[in-house]
Short mmCIF file of C-alpha atoms and ligand atoms in Angstrom, two decimals:
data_model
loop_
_atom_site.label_atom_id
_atom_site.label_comp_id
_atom_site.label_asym_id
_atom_site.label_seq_id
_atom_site.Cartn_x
_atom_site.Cartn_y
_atom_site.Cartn_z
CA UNK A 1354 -51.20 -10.46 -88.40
CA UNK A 1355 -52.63 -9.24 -91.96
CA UNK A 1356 -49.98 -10.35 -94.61
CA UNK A 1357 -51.03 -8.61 -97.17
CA UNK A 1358 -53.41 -5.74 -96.69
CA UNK A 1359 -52.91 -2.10 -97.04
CA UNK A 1360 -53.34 -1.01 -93.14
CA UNK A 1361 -51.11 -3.07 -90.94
CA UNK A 1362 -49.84 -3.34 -87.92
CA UNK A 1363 -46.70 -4.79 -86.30
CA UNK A 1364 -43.99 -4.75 -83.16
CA UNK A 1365 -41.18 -4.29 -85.34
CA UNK A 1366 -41.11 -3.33 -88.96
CA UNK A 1367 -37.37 -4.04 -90.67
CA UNK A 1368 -36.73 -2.03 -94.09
CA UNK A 1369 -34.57 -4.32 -96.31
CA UNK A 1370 -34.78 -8.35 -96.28
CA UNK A 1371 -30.88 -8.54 -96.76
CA UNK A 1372 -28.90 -10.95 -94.83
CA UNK A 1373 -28.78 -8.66 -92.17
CA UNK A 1374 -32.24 -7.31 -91.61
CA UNK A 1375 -33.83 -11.23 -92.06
CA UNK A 1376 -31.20 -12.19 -89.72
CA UNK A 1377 -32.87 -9.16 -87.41
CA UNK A 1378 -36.19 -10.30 -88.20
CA UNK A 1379 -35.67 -14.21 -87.40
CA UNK A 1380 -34.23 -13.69 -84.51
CA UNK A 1381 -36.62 -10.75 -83.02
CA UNK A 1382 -39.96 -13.16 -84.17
CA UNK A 1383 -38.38 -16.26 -82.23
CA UNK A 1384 -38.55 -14.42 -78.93
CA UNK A 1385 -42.60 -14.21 -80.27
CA UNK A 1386 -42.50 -10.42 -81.57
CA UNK A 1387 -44.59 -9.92 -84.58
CA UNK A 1388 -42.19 -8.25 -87.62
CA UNK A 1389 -42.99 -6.94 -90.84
CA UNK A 1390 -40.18 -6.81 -93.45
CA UNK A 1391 -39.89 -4.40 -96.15
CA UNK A 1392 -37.95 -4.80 -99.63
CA UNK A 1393 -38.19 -2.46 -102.47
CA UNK A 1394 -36.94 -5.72 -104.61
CA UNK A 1395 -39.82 -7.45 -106.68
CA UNK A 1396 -38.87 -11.30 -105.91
CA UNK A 1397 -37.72 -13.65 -103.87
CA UNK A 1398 -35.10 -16.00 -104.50
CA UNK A 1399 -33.55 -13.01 -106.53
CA UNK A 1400 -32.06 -14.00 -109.75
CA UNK A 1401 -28.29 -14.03 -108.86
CA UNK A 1402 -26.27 -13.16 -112.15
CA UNK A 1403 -23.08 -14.85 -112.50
CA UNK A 1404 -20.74 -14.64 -110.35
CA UNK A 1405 -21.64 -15.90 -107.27
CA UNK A 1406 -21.73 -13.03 -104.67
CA UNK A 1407 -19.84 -14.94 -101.49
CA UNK A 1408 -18.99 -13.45 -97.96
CA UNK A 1409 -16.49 -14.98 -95.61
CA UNK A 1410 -18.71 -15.41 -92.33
CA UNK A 1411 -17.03 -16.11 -88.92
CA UNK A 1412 -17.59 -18.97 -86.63
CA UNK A 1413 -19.75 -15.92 -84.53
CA UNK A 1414 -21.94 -15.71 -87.70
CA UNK A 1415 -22.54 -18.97 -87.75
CA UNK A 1416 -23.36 -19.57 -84.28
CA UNK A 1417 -25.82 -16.92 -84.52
CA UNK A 1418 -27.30 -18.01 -87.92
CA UNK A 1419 -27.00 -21.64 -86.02
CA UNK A 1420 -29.02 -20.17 -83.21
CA UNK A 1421 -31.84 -19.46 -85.55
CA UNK A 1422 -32.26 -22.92 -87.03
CA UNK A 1423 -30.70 -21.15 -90.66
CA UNK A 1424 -26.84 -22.45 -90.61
CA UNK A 1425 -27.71 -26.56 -90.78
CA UNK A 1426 -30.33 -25.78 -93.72
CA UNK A 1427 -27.53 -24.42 -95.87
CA UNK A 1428 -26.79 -26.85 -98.78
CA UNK A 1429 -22.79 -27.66 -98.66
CA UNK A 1430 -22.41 -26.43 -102.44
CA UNK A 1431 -23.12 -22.85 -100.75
CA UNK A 1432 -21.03 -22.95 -97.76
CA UNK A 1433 -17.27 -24.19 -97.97
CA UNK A 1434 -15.24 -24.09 -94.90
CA UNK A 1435 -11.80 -22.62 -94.54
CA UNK A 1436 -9.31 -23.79 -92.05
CA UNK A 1437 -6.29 -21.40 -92.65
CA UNK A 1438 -5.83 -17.61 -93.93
CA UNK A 1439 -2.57 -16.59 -95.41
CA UNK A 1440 -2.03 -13.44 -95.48
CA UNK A 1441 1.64 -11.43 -97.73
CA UNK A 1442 2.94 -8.56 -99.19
CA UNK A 1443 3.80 -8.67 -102.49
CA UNK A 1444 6.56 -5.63 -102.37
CA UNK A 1445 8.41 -7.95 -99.71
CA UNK A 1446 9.00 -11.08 -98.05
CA UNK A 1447 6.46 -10.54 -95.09
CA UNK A 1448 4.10 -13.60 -94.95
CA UNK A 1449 1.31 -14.26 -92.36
CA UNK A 1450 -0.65 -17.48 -91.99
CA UNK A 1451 -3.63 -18.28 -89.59
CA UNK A 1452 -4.17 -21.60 -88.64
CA UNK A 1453 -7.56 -23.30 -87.19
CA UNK A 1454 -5.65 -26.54 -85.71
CA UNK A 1455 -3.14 -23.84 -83.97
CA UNK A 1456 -6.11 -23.01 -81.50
CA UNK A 1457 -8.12 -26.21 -81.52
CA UNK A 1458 -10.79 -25.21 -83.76
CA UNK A 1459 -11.80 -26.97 -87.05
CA UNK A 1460 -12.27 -23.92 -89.07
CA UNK A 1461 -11.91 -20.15 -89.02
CA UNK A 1462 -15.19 -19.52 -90.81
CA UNK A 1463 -17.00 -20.74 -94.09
CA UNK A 1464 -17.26 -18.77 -97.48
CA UNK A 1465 -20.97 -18.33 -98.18
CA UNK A 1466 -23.02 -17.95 -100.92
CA UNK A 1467 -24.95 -14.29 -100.53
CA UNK A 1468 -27.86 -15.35 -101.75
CA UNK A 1469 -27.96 -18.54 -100.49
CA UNK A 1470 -28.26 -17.68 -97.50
CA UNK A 1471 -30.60 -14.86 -98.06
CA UNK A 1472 -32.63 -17.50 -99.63
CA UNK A 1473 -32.64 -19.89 -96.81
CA UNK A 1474 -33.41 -17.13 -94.20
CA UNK A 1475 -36.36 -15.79 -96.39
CA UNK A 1476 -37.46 -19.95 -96.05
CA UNK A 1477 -37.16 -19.98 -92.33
CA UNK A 1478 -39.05 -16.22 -92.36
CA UNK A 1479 -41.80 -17.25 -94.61
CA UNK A 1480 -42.57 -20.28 -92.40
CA UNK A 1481 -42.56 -18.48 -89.22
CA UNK A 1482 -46.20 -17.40 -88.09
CA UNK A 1483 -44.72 -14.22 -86.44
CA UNK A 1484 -43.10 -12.39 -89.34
CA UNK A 1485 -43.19 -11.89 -92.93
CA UNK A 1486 -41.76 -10.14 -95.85
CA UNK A 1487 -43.36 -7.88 -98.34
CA UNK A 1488 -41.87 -7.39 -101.52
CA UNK A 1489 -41.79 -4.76 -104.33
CA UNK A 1490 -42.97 -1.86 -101.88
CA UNK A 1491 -41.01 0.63 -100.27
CA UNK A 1492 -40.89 3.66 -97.20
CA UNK A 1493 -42.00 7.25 -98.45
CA UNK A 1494 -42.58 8.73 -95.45
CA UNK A 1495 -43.01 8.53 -91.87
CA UNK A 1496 -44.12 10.33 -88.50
CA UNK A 1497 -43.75 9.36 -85.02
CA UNK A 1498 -46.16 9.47 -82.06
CA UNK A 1499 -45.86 8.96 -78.58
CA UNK A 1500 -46.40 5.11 -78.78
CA UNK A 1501 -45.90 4.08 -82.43
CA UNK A 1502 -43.81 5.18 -85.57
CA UNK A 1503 -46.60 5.02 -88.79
CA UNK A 1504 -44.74 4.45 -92.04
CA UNK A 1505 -46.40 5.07 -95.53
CA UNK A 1506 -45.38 3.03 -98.45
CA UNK A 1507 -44.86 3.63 -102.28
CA UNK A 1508 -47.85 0.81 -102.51
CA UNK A 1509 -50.01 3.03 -100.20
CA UNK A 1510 -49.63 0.84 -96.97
CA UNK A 1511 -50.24 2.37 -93.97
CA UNK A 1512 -47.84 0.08 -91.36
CA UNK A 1513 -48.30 0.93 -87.81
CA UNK A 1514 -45.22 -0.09 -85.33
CA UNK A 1515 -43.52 0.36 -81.99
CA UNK A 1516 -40.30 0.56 -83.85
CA UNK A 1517 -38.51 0.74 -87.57
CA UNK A 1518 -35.41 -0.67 -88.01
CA UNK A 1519 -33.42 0.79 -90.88
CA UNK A 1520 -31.59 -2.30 -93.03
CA UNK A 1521 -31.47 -1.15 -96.60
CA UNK A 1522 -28.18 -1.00 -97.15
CA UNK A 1523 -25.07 1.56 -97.72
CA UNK A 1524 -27.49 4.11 -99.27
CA UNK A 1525 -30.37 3.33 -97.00
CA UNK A 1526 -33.85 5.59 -97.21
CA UNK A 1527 -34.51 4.41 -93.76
CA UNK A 1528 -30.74 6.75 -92.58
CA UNK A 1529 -32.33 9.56 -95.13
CA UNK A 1530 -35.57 10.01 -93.52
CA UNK A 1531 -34.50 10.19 -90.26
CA UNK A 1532 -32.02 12.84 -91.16
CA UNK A 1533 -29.17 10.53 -89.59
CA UNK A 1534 -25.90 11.96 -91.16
CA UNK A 1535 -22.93 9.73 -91.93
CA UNK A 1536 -19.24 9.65 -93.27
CA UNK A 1537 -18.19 8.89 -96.25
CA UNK A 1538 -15.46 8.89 -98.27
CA UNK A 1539 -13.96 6.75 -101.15
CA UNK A 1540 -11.15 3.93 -100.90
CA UNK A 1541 -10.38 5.30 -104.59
CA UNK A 1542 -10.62 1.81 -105.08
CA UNK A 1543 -13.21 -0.94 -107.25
CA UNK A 1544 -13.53 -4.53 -106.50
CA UNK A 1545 -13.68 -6.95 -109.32
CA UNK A 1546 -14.74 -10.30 -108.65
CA UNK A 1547 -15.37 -13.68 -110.56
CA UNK A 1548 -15.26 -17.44 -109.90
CA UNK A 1549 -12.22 -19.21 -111.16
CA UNK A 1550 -11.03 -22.90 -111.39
CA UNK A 1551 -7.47 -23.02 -110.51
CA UNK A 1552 -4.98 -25.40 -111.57
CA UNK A 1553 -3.80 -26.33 -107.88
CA UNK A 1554 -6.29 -27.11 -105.01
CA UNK A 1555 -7.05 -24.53 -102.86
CA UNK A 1556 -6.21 -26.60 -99.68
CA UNK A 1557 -9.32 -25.15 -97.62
CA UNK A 1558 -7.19 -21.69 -97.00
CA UNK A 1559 -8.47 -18.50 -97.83
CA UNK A 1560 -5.40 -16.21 -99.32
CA UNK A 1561 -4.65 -12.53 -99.84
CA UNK A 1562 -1.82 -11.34 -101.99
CA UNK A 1563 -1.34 -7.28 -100.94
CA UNK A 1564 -0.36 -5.84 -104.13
CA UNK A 1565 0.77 -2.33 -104.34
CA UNK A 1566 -2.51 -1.09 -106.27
CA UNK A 1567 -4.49 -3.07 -103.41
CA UNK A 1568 -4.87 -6.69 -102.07
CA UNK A 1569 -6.36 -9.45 -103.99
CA UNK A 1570 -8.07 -12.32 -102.43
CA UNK A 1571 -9.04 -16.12 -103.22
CA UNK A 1572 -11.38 -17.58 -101.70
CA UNK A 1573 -12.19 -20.96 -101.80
CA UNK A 1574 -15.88 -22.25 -103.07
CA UNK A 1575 -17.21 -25.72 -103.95
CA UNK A 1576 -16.00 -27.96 -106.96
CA UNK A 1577 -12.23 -26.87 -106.33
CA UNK A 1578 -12.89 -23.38 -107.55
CA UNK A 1579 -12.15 -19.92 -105.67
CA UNK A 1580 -14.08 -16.98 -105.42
CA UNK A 1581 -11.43 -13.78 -106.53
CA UNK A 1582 -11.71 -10.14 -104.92
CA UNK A 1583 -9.52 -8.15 -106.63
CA UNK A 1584 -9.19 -4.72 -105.32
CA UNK A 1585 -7.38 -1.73 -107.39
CA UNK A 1586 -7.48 1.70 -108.83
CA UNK A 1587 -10.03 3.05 -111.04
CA UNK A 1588 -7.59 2.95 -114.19
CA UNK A 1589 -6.23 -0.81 -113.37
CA UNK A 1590 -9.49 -2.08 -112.78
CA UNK A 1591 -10.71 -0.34 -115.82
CA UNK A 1592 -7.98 -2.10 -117.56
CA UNK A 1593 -8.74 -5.25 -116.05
CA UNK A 1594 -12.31 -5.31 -117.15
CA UNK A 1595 -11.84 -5.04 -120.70
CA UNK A 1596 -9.09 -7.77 -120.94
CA UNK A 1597 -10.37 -10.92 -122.50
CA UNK A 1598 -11.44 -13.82 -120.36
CA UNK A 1599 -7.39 -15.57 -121.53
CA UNK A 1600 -5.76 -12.34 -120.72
CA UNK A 1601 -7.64 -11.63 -117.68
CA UNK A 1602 -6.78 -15.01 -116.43
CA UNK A 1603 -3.24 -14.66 -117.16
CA UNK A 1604 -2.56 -11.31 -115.36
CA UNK A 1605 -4.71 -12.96 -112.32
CA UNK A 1606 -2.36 -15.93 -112.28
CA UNK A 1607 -0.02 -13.80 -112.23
CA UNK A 1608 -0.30 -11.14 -109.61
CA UNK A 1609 -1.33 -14.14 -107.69
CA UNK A 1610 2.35 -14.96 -108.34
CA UNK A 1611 1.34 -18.27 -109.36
CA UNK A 1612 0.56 -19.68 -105.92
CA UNK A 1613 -2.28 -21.35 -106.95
CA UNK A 1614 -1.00 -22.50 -110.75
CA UNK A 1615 -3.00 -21.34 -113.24
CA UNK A 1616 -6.26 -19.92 -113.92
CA UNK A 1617 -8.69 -22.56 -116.21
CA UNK A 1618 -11.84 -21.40 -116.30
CA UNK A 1619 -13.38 -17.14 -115.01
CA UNK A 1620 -16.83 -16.38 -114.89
CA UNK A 1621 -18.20 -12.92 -115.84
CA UNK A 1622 -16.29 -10.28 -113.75
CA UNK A 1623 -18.53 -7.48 -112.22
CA UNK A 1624 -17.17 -5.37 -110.09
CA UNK A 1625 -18.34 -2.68 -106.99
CA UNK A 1626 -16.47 0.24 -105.87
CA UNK A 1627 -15.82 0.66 -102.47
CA UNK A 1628 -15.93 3.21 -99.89
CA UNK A 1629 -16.30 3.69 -96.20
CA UNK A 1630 -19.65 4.83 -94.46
CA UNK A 1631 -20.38 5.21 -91.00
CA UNK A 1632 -23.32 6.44 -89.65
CA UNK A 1633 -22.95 9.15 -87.16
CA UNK A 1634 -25.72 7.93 -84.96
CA UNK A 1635 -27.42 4.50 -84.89
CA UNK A 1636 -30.84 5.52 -83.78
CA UNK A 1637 -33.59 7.91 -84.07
CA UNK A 1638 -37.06 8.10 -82.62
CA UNK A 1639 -38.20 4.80 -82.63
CA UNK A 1640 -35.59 3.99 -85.36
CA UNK A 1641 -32.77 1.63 -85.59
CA UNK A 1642 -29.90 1.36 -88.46
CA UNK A 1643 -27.79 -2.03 -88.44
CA UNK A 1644 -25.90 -3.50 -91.62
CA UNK A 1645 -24.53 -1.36 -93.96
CA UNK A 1646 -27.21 1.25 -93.19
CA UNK A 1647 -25.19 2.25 -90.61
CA UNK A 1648 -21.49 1.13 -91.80
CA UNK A 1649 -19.60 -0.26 -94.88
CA UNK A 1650 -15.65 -0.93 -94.76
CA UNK A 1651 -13.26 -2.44 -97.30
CA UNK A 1652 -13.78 -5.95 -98.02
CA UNK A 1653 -9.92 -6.74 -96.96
CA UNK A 1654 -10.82 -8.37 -93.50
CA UNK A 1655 -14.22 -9.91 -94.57
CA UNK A 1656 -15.62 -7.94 -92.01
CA UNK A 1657 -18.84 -6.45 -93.11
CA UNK A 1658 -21.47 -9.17 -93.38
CA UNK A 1659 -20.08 -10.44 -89.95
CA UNK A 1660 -20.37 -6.64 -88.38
CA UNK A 1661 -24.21 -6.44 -89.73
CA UNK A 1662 -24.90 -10.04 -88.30
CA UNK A 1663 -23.89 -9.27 -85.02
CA UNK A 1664 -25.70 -5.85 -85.03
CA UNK A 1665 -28.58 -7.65 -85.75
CA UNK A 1666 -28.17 -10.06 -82.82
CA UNK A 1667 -27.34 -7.19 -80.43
CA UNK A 1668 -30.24 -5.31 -81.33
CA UNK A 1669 -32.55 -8.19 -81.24
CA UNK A 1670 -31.03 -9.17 -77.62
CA UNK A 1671 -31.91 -6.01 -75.67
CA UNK A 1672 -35.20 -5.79 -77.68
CA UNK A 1673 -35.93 -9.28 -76.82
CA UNK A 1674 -34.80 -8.74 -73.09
CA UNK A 1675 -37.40 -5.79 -72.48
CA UNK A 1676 -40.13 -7.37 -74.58
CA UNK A 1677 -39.64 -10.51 -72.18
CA UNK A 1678 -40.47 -8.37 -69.22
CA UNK A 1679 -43.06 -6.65 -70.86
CA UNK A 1680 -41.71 -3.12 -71.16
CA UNK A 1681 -41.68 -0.78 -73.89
CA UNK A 1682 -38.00 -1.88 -76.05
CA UNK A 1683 -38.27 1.48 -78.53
CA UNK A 1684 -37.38 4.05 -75.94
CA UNK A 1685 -34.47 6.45 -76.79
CA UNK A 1686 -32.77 4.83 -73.51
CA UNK A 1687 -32.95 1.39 -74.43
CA UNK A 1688 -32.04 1.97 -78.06
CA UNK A 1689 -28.94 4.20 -77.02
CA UNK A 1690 -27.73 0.74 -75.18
CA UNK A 1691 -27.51 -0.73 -78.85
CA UNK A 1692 -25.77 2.30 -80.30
CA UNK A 1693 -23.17 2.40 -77.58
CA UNK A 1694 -22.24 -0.62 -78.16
CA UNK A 1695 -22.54 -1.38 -81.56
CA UNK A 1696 -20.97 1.68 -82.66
CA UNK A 1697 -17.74 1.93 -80.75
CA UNK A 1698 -17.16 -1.63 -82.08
CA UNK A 1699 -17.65 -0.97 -85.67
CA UNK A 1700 -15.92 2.64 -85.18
CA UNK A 1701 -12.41 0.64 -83.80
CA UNK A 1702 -13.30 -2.04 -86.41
CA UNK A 1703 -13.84 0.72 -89.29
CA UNK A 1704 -10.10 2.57 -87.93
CA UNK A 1705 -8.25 -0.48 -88.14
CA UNK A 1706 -8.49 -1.60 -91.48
CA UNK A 1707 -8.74 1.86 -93.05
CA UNK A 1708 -5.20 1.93 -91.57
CA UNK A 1709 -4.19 -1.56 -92.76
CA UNK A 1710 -5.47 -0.21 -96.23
CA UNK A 1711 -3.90 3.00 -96.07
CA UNK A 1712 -0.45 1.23 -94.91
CA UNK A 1713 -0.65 -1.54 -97.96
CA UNK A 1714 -0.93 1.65 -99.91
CA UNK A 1715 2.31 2.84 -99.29
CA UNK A 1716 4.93 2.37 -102.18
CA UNK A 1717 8.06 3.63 -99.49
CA UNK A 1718 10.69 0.78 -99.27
CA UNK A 1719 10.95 2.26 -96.50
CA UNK A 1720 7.48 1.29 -95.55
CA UNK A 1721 7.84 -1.62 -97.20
CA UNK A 1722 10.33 -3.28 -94.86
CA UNK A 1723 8.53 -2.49 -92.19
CA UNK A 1724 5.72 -4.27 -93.11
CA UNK A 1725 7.97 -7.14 -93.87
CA UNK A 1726 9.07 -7.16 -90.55
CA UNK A 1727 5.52 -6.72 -89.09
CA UNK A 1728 3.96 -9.63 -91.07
CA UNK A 1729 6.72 -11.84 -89.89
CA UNK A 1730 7.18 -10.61 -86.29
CA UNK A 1731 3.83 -11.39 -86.08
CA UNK A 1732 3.82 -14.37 -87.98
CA UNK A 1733 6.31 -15.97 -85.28
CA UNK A 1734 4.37 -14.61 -81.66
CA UNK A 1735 1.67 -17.38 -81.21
CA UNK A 1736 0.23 -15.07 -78.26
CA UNK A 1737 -0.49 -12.29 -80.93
CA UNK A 1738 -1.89 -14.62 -84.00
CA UNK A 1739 -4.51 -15.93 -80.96
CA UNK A 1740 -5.21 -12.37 -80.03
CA UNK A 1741 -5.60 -11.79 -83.94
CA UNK A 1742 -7.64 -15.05 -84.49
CA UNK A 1743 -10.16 -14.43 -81.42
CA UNK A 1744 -11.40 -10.97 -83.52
CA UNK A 1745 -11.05 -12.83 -86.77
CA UNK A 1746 -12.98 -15.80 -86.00
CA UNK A 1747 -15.78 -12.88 -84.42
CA UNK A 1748 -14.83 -12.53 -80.23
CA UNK A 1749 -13.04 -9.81 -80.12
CA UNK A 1750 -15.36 -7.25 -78.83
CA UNK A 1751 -18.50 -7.62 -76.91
CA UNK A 1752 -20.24 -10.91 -78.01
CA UNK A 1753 -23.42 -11.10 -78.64
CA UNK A 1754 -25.62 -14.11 -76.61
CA UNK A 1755 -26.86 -15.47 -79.63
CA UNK A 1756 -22.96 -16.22 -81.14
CA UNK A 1757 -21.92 -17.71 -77.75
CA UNK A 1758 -24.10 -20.74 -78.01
C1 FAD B 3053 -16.67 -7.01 -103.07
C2 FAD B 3053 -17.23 -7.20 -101.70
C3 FAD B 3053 -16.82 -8.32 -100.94
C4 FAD B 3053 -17.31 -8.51 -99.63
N1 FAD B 3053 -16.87 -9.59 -98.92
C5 FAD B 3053 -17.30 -9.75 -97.65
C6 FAD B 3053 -16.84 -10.86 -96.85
O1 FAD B 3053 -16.05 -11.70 -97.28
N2 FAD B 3053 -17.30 -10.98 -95.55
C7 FAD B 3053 -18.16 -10.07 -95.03
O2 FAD B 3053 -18.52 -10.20 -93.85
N3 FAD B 3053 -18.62 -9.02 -95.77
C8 FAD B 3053 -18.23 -8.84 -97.05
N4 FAD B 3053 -18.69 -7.79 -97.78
C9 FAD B 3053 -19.70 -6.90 -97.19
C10 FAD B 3053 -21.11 -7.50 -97.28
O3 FAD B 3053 -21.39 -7.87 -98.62
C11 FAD B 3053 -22.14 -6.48 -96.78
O4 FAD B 3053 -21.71 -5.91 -95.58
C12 FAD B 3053 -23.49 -7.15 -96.53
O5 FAD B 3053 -23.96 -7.78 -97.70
C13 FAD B 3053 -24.52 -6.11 -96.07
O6 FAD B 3053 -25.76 -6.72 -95.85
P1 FAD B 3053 -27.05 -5.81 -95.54
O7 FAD B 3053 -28.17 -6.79 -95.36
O8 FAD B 3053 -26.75 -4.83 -94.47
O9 FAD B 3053 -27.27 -4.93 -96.84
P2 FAD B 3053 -27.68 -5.39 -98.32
O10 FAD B 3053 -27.13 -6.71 -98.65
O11 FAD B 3053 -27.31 -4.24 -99.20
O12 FAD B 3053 -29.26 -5.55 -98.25
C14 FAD B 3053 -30.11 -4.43 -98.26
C15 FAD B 3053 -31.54 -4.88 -98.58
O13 FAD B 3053 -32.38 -3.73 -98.51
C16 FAD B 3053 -33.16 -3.62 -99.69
N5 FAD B 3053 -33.41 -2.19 -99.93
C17 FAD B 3053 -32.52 -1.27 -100.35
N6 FAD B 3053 -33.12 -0.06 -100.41
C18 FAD B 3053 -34.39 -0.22 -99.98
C19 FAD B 3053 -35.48 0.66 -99.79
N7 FAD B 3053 -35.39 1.97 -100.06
N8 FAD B 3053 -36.64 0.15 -99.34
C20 FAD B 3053 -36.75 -1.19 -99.07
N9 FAD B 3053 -35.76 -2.07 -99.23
C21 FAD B 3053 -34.59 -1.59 -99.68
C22 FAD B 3053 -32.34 -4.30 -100.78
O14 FAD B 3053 -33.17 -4.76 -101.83
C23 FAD B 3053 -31.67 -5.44 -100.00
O15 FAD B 3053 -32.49 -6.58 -99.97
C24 FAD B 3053 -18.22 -7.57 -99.07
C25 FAD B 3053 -18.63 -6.46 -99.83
C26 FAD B 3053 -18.13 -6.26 -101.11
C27 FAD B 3053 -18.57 -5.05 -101.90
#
């Protein structure tokens, strides 16, 4: 395959080297299709500013990721395991914890550096003769044929391919272009985060405090420090960012209720506001959305990383399945397969904690005792924290082959 000309050619041409379209791209070039990969960013390892950008990826991500030779090339500074979640309300006494050991598993899922692992995937891509990544160029246009979908570039690349697949992220060209509606609407909330050294060990759990103007989160990271999402209101968070780095620390102690002492040490905060997106279809003619391209939720559950992964593994197994008997994998039919399945999952994923949200939202005593009772009710039925755990830890819905290994 030419690298680096101006007319190409591929099978499969993925728009957006994120973690979820090189995930895509690994996995489709191992079953030996040839894949082209797109970014409109200039470099590669991008310059991460401080803070480190972490997701919390299931054991399902990981077995994928494993499945692709990526997981046992991540450094251990960049992936920390976490063996319990704790989950309470801060307007009552309702407290939730998850526990690895409680269903014979070492861990519930590792926090991960973002581009870490985007750094380690674009290692395993670079050195794989069937795909490749182009950077600093970007989709104008596009128009399909019979046989092949021919995109045009910014750069003036002509890239000929049996099918695009659409991972550029919550405002992706790629869902523009093919006219693909979506909903969206705003959590009225912004997500600060930093990395902070507490003053007590984190104990390998990953926490979440629900405050009334929205849950906060530590995380834990390497060298005994946590990784903080702290989700509120416009006005709080506006507050929040122009605190000083003692003051800030202080009211994150704080509505942390202490549980982890005190704060020594916050990075620079940045923060991202959120909102939910879903795509109202999946596919196109000879297209493809996964990732965020085709879904964002609120970072409560840790969900969204995990949801692209495992769109990328789904799409990749029925491509892979009708490329192995040597039929054409970019028919409407085949495609819809993906879309049925992926989207009903995200949809019931995307419902459920848009309600948890919305019900941490309330201010109602009312409300707030029975959430009290709800944490703890649950807190005591082992048969329910499994049932909980199994979707948490990523096999809930319809697995993927690539995370059952
Ligand atoms: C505060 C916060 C915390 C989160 N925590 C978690 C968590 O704990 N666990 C979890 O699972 N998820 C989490 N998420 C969600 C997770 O970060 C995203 O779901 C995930 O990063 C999406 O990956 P992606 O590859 O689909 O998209 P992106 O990471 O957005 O990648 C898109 C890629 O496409 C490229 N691109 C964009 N536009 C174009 C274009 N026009 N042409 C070419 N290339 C383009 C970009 O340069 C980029 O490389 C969190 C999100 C937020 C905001």
């Amino acid at each position: 395959m030419n690298k680096h000309g101006y007319d190409l050619s591929c099978n499969v041409l993925i728009n957006g080297a994120g973690l979820v379209g090189s995930t895509c791209a690994l996995s489709l070039a191992q079953n030996g299709l040839d894949v082209l990969i797109l970014d409109q960013r200039s470099s590669d390892p991008p310059i991460e500013p401080e803070p480190m950008r972490v997701s919390a990826l299931n054991i399902a991500s990981q077995n994928i990721l494993t499945a692709l030779d990526v997981w046992d090339r991540l450094s251990p500074e960049i992936k920390t395991p976490f063996e319990n979640i704790e989950v309470w309300d801060a307007s009552g006494h309702g407290h939730l914890k998850f526990e690895a050991a409680s269903v014979g598993i070492g861990q519930l899922g590792h926090i991960v550096s973002n581009s870490g692992i985007c750094t380690t995937l674009h290692q395993a891509i670079n050195e794989h003769p069937n795909t490749s990544i182009i950077w600093a160029d970007a989709i104008t246009e596009y128009a399909t044929s019979e046989d092949k979908i021919t995109v045009v570039t910014e750069n003036g690349r002509t890239i000929n391919s049996q099918l695009l697949v659409g991972s550029d992220g919550a405002k992706s060209k790629t869902r523009k272009l093919a006219n693909i509606d979506h909903e969206a609407a705003s959590y009225q909330q912004i997500a600060i985060i930093a990395s902070v050294t507490t003053s007590k060990p984190h104990g390998s759990c990953a926490r979440q405090r629900f405050l009334e103007t929205g849950p906060l989160a530590f995380l834990p990271i390497s060298n005994h420090q946590c990784s903080i999402v702290w989700s509120s209101d416009l006005e709080e968070t506006n507050r929040l960012l122009t605190l000083s780095d003692a003051a800030f620390s202080e009211a994150l102690a704080a509505a942390f209720n202490y549980e982890l002492g005190s704060i020594e040490s916050v990075s620079v905060r940045r923060s991202f506001p959120l909102a939910r997106q879903h795509a109202k279809r999946y596919i196109g003619d000879r297209i493809a959305l996964i990732g965020d391209a085709a879904h964002t939720v609120h970072p409560l559950a840790g969900l969204g990383a995990n949801q692209g992964i495992s769109d990328a593994a789904a799409l990749s197994q029925i491509i892979n399945a009708r490329h192995s008997d040597n039929r054409d994998f970019s028919t409407r039919s085949v495609l819809r397969r993906y879309e049925r399945w992926r989207r009903s999952e995200n949809a019931f994923l995307i419902d459920t904690i848009d309600s948890l949200q919305q019900c941490f939202g309330i201010k109602n005593p009312v409300v707030s005792q029975a959430r009290t009772a709800g944490l703890n009710l649950t807190d005591r039925s082992e048969i329910l924290k499994r049932k909980l755990m199994h979707h948490a830890i990523g096999f809930g819905g319809q697995t993927p082959l690539l995370a059952q290994q």
